[in-house]
Coordinates of C-alpha atoms and ligand atoms in Angstrom, one line a residue:
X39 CA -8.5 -42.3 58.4
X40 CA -6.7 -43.0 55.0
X41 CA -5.5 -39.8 53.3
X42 CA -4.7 -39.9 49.7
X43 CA -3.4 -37.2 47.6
X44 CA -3.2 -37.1 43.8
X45 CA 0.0 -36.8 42.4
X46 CA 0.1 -33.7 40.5
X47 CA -1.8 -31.6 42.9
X48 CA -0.8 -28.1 43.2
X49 CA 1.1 -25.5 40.8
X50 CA 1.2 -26.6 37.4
X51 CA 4.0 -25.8 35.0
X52 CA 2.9 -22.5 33.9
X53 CA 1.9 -20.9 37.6
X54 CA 5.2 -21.7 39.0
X55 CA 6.7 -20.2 36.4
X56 CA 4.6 -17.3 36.3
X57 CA 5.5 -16.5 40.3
X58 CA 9.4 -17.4 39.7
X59 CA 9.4 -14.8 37.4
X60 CA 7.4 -12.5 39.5
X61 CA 9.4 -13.6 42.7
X62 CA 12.7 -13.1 40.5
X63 CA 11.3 -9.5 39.3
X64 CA 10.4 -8.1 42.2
X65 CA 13.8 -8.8 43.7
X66 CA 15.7 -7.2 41.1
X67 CA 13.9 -4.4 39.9
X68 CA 14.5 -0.6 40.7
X69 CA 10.7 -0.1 39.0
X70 CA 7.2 -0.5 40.6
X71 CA 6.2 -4.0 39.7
X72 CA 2.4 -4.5 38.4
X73 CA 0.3 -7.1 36.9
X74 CA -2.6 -7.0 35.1
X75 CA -5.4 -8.6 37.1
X76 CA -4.4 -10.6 40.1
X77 CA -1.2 -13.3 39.2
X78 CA -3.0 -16.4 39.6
X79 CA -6.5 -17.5 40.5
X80 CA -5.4 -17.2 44.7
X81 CA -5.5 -14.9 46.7
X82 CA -3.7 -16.2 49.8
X83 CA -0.5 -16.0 47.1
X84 CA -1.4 -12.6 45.2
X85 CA -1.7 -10.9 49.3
X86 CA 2.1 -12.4 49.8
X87 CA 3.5 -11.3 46.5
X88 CA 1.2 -7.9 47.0
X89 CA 3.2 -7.3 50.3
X90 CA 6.7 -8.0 48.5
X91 CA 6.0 -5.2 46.2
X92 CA 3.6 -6.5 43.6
X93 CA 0.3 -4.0 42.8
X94 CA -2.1 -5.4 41.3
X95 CA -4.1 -3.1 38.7
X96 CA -7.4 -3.4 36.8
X97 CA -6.3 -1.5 33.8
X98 CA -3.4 -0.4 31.8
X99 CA -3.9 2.7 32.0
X100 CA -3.6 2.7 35.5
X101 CA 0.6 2.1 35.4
X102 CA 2.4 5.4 33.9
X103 CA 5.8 4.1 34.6
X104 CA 7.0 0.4 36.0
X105 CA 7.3 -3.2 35.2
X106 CA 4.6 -5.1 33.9
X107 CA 4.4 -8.6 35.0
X108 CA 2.4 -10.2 31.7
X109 CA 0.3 -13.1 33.9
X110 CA 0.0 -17.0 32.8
X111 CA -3.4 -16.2 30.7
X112 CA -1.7 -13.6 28.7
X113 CA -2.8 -10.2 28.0
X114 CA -5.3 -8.9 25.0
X115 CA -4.1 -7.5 22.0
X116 CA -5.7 -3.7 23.0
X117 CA -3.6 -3.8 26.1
X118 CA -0.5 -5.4 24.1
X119 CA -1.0 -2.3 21.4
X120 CA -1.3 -0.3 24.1
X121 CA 1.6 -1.1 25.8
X122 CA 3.6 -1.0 22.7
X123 CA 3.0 2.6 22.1
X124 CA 3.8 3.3 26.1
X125 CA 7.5 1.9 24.8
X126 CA 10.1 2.2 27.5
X127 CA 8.1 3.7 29.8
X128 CA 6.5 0.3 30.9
X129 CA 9.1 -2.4 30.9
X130 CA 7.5 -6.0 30.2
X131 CA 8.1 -9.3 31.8
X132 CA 6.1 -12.4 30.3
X133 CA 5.1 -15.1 32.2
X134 CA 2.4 -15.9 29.5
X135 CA 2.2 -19.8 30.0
X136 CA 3.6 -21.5 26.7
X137 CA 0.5 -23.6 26.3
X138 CA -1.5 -20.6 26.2
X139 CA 0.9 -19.0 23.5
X140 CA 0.9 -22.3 21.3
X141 CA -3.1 -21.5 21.7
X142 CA -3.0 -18.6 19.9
X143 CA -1.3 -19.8 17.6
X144 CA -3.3 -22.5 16.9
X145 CA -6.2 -19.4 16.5
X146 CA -4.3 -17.7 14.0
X147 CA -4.2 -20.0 11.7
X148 CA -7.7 -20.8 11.6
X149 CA -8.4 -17.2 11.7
X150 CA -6.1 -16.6 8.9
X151 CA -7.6 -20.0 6.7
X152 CA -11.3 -18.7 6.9
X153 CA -12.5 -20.8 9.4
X154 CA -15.5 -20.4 11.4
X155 CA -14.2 -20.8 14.7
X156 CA -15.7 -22.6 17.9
X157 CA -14.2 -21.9 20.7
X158 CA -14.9 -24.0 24.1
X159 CA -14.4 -21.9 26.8
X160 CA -15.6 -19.9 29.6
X161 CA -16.2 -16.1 27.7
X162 CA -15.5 -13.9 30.6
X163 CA -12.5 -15.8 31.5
X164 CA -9.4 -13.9 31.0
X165 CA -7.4 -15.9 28.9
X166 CA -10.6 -16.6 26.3
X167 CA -10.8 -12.5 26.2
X168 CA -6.9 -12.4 25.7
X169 CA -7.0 -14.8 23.0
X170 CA -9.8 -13.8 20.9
X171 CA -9.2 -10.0 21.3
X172 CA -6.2 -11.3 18.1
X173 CA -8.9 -12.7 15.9
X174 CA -11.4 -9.5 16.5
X175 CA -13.7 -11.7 18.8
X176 CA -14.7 -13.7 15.4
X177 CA -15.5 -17.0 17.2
X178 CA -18.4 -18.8 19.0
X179 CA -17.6 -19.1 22.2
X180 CA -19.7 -22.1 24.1
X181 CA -19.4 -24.3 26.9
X182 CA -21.4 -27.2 26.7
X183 CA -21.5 -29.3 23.1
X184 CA -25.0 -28.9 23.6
X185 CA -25.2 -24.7 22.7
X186 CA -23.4 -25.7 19.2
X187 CA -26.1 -24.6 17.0
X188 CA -27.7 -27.5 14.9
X189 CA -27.4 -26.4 11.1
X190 CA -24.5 -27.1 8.1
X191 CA -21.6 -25.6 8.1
X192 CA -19.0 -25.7 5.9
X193 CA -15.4 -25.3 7.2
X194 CA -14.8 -24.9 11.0
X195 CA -12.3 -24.8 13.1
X196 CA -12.6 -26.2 16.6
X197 CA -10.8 -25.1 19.8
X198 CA -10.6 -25.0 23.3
X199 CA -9.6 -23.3 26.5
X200 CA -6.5 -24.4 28.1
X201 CA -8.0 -25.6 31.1
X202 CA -11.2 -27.2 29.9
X203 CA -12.7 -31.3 30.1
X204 CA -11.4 -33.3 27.5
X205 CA -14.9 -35.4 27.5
X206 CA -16.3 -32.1 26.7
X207 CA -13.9 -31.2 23.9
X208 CA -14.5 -34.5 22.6
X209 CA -18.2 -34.7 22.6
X210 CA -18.1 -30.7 20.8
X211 CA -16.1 -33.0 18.0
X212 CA -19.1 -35.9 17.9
X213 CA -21.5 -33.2 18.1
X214 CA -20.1 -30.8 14.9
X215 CA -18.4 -33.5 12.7
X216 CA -22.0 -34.9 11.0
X217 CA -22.7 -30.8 10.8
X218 CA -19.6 -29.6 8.7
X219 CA -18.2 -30.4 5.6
X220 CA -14.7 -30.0 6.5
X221 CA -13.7 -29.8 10.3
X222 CA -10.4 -28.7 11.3
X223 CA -9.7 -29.9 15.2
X224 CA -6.9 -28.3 17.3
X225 CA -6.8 -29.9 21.0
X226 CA -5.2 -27.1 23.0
X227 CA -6.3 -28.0 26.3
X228 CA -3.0 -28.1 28.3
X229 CA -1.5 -31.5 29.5
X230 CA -1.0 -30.6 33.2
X231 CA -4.9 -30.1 32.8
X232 CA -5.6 -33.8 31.0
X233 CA -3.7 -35.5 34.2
X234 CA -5.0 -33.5 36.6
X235 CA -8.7 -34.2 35.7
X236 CA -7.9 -37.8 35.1
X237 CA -6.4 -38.4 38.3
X238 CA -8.9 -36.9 40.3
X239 CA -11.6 -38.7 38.7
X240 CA -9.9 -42.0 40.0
X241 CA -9.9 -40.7 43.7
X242 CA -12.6 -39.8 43.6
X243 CA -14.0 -43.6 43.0
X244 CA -11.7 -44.9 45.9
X245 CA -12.4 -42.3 48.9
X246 CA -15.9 -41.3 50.8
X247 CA -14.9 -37.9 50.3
X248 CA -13.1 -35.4 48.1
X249 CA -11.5 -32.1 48.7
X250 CA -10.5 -29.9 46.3
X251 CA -8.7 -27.1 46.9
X252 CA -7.8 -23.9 45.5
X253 CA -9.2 -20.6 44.3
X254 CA -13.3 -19.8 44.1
X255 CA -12.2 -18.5 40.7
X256 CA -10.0 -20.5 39.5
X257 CA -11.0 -22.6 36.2
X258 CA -9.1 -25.5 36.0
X259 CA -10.1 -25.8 40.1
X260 CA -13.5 -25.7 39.5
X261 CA -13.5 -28.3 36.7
X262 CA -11.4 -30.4 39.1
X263 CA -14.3 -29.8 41.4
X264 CA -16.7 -30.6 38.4
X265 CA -15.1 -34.2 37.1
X266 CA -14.7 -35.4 41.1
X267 CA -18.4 -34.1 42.1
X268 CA -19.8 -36.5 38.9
X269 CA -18.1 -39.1 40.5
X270 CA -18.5 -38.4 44.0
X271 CA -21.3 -36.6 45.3
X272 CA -19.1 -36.4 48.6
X273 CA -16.8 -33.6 47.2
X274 CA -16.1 -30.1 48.5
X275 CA -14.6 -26.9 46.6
X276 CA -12.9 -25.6 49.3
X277 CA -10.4 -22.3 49.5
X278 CA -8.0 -22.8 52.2
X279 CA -7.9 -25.2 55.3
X280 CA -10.2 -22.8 57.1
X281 CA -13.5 -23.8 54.9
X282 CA -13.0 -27.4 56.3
X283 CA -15.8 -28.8 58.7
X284 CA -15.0 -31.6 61.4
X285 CA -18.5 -32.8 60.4
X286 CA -18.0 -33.9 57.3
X287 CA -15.6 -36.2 58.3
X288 CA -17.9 -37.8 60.8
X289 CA -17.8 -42.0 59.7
X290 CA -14.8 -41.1 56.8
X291 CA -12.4 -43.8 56.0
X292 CA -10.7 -42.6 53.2
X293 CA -10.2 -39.3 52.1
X294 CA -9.1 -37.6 48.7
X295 CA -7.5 -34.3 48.2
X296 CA -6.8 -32.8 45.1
X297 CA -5.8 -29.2 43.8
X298 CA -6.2 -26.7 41.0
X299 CA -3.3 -25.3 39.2
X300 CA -2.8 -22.2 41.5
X301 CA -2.8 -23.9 45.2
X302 CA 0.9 -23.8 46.8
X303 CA 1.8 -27.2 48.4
X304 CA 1.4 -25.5 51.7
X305 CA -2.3 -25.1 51.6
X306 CA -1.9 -28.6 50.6
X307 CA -0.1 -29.6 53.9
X308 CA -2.6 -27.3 56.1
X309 CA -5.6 -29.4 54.7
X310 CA -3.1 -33.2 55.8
X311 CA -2.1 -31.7 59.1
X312 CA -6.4 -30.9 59.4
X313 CA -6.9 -34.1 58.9
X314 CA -4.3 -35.9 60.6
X315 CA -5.5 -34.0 63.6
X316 CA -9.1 -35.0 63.5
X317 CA -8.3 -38.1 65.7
X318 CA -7.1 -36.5 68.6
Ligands
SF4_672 S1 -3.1 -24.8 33.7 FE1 -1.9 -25.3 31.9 S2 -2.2 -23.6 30.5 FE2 -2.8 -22.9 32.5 S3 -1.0 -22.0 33.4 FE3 -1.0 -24.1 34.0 S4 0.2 -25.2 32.5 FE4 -0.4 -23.2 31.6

């Protein structure tokens, strides 16, 4: 059996920074260490940091003294005010991902111009909350081109989530540039995203089957899962190396693995050694 791997599988950019800094926090400070939510979309990771010392908490309300780690997707203006008021009480430690920063600022400005904003994005997803919580929620949120409402509009401002298709970013521009007089387009999805997706995609038409791996909640994993299953019917979302099934490699020749932002390059190894195995 041939085993491919795509090249930028695993941690992206803004993860491994986000568990450096953790890592690198938790080492050196005399304070409790918390962050908001879990770190990154996976739990096998959040369990090890949570055993270093890391607690994670639901609320910010829930930390009276400590360190903060601020997580990749960034944290809503309520909780920023919030912990602005808490001053040294609460020490902070940002891992927010630059892409997601540039984000916001994109936001702002069309906030601050009068534009009516489209968003594309997933609206319970943490860093869509974080990001429109500084623009008072004053955006339509939507996830397929297809929920953009058909009338005229006259000056919008389109944006996406960090970790969303570019097909679909493009087809929301087809669908709302005959609808608005003026159309202001920011493309904010992140580039470890765009190469990811793309790369998959091109497995995915050379192997019988796809695995992609990484967290059940994790976005940009399931839209990995999303662009190789169009391609692939063959393709399995799968957590860790435990979800695999001898079975489905019954007849394989080739196989594909890719994995979402959050995965560590072990998980990525468990799921090779799997396979590698299968023939004995
Ligand atoms: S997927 Fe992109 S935006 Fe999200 S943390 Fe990674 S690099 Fe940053």
């Amino acid at each position: 059996m041939e085993i491919y791997v795509a090249r930028s599988a695993g941690f992206c950019y803004g993860v491994k920074r986000a568990i450096n800094l953790a890592k690198k926090t938790l080492e050196k400070s005399k304070l409790k260490c918390f962050t908001l939510g879990p770190i990154i979309h996976n739990p096998s990771v959040v369990k090890e940091l949570e055993d270093q010392g890391l607690k994670v908490v639901n609320k910010v309300s829930d930390i009276k003294k400590g360190t903060l780690i601020i997580r990749s997707h960034g944290i809503s203006k309520e909780d920023k005010d919030y912990l602005d008021r808490k001053g040294e009480e609460i020490i902070l430690v940002d891992a927010t991902c630059p892409f997601v920063e540039k984000a916001l600022d994109k936001l702002k400005i069309l906030s601050k111009e009068g534009y009516e904003i489209f968003y594309l994005g997933d609206k319970n997803h943490p860093e869509v909350k974080g990001l429109l919580s500084y623009i008072n929620n004053q955006a339509v949120v939507f996830e397929r081109p297809d929920d953009i409402p058909c009338k005229k509009y006259k000056k919008v401002g389109l944006i996406s989530q960090t970790t969303q298709k570019p097909e679909l970013f493009k087809r929301s521009v087809e669908k709302l540039l005959p609808l608005c007089e003026e159309l202001r387009v920011f493309n904010t999805i992140c580039q470890t995203t765009t190469i990811r997706q793309k790369e998959a995609r091109e497995l995915a038409k050379k192997v019988d089957i796809m695995i992609v791996l990484g967290g059940k909640m994790s976005a940009n994993t399931k839209k990995l899962a999303e662009v190789c299953k169009n391609e692939l019917e063959n393709t399995y979302h799968i957590e860790t190396v435990k979800d695999l099934k001898k079975s489905w490699f019954r007849g394989v020749k080739k196989v594909g693995i890719t994995a979402g932002a959050s995965t560590p390059k072990e998980h990525i190894e468990e799921v090779i050694e799997f396979l590698e195995n299968l023939g004995e």
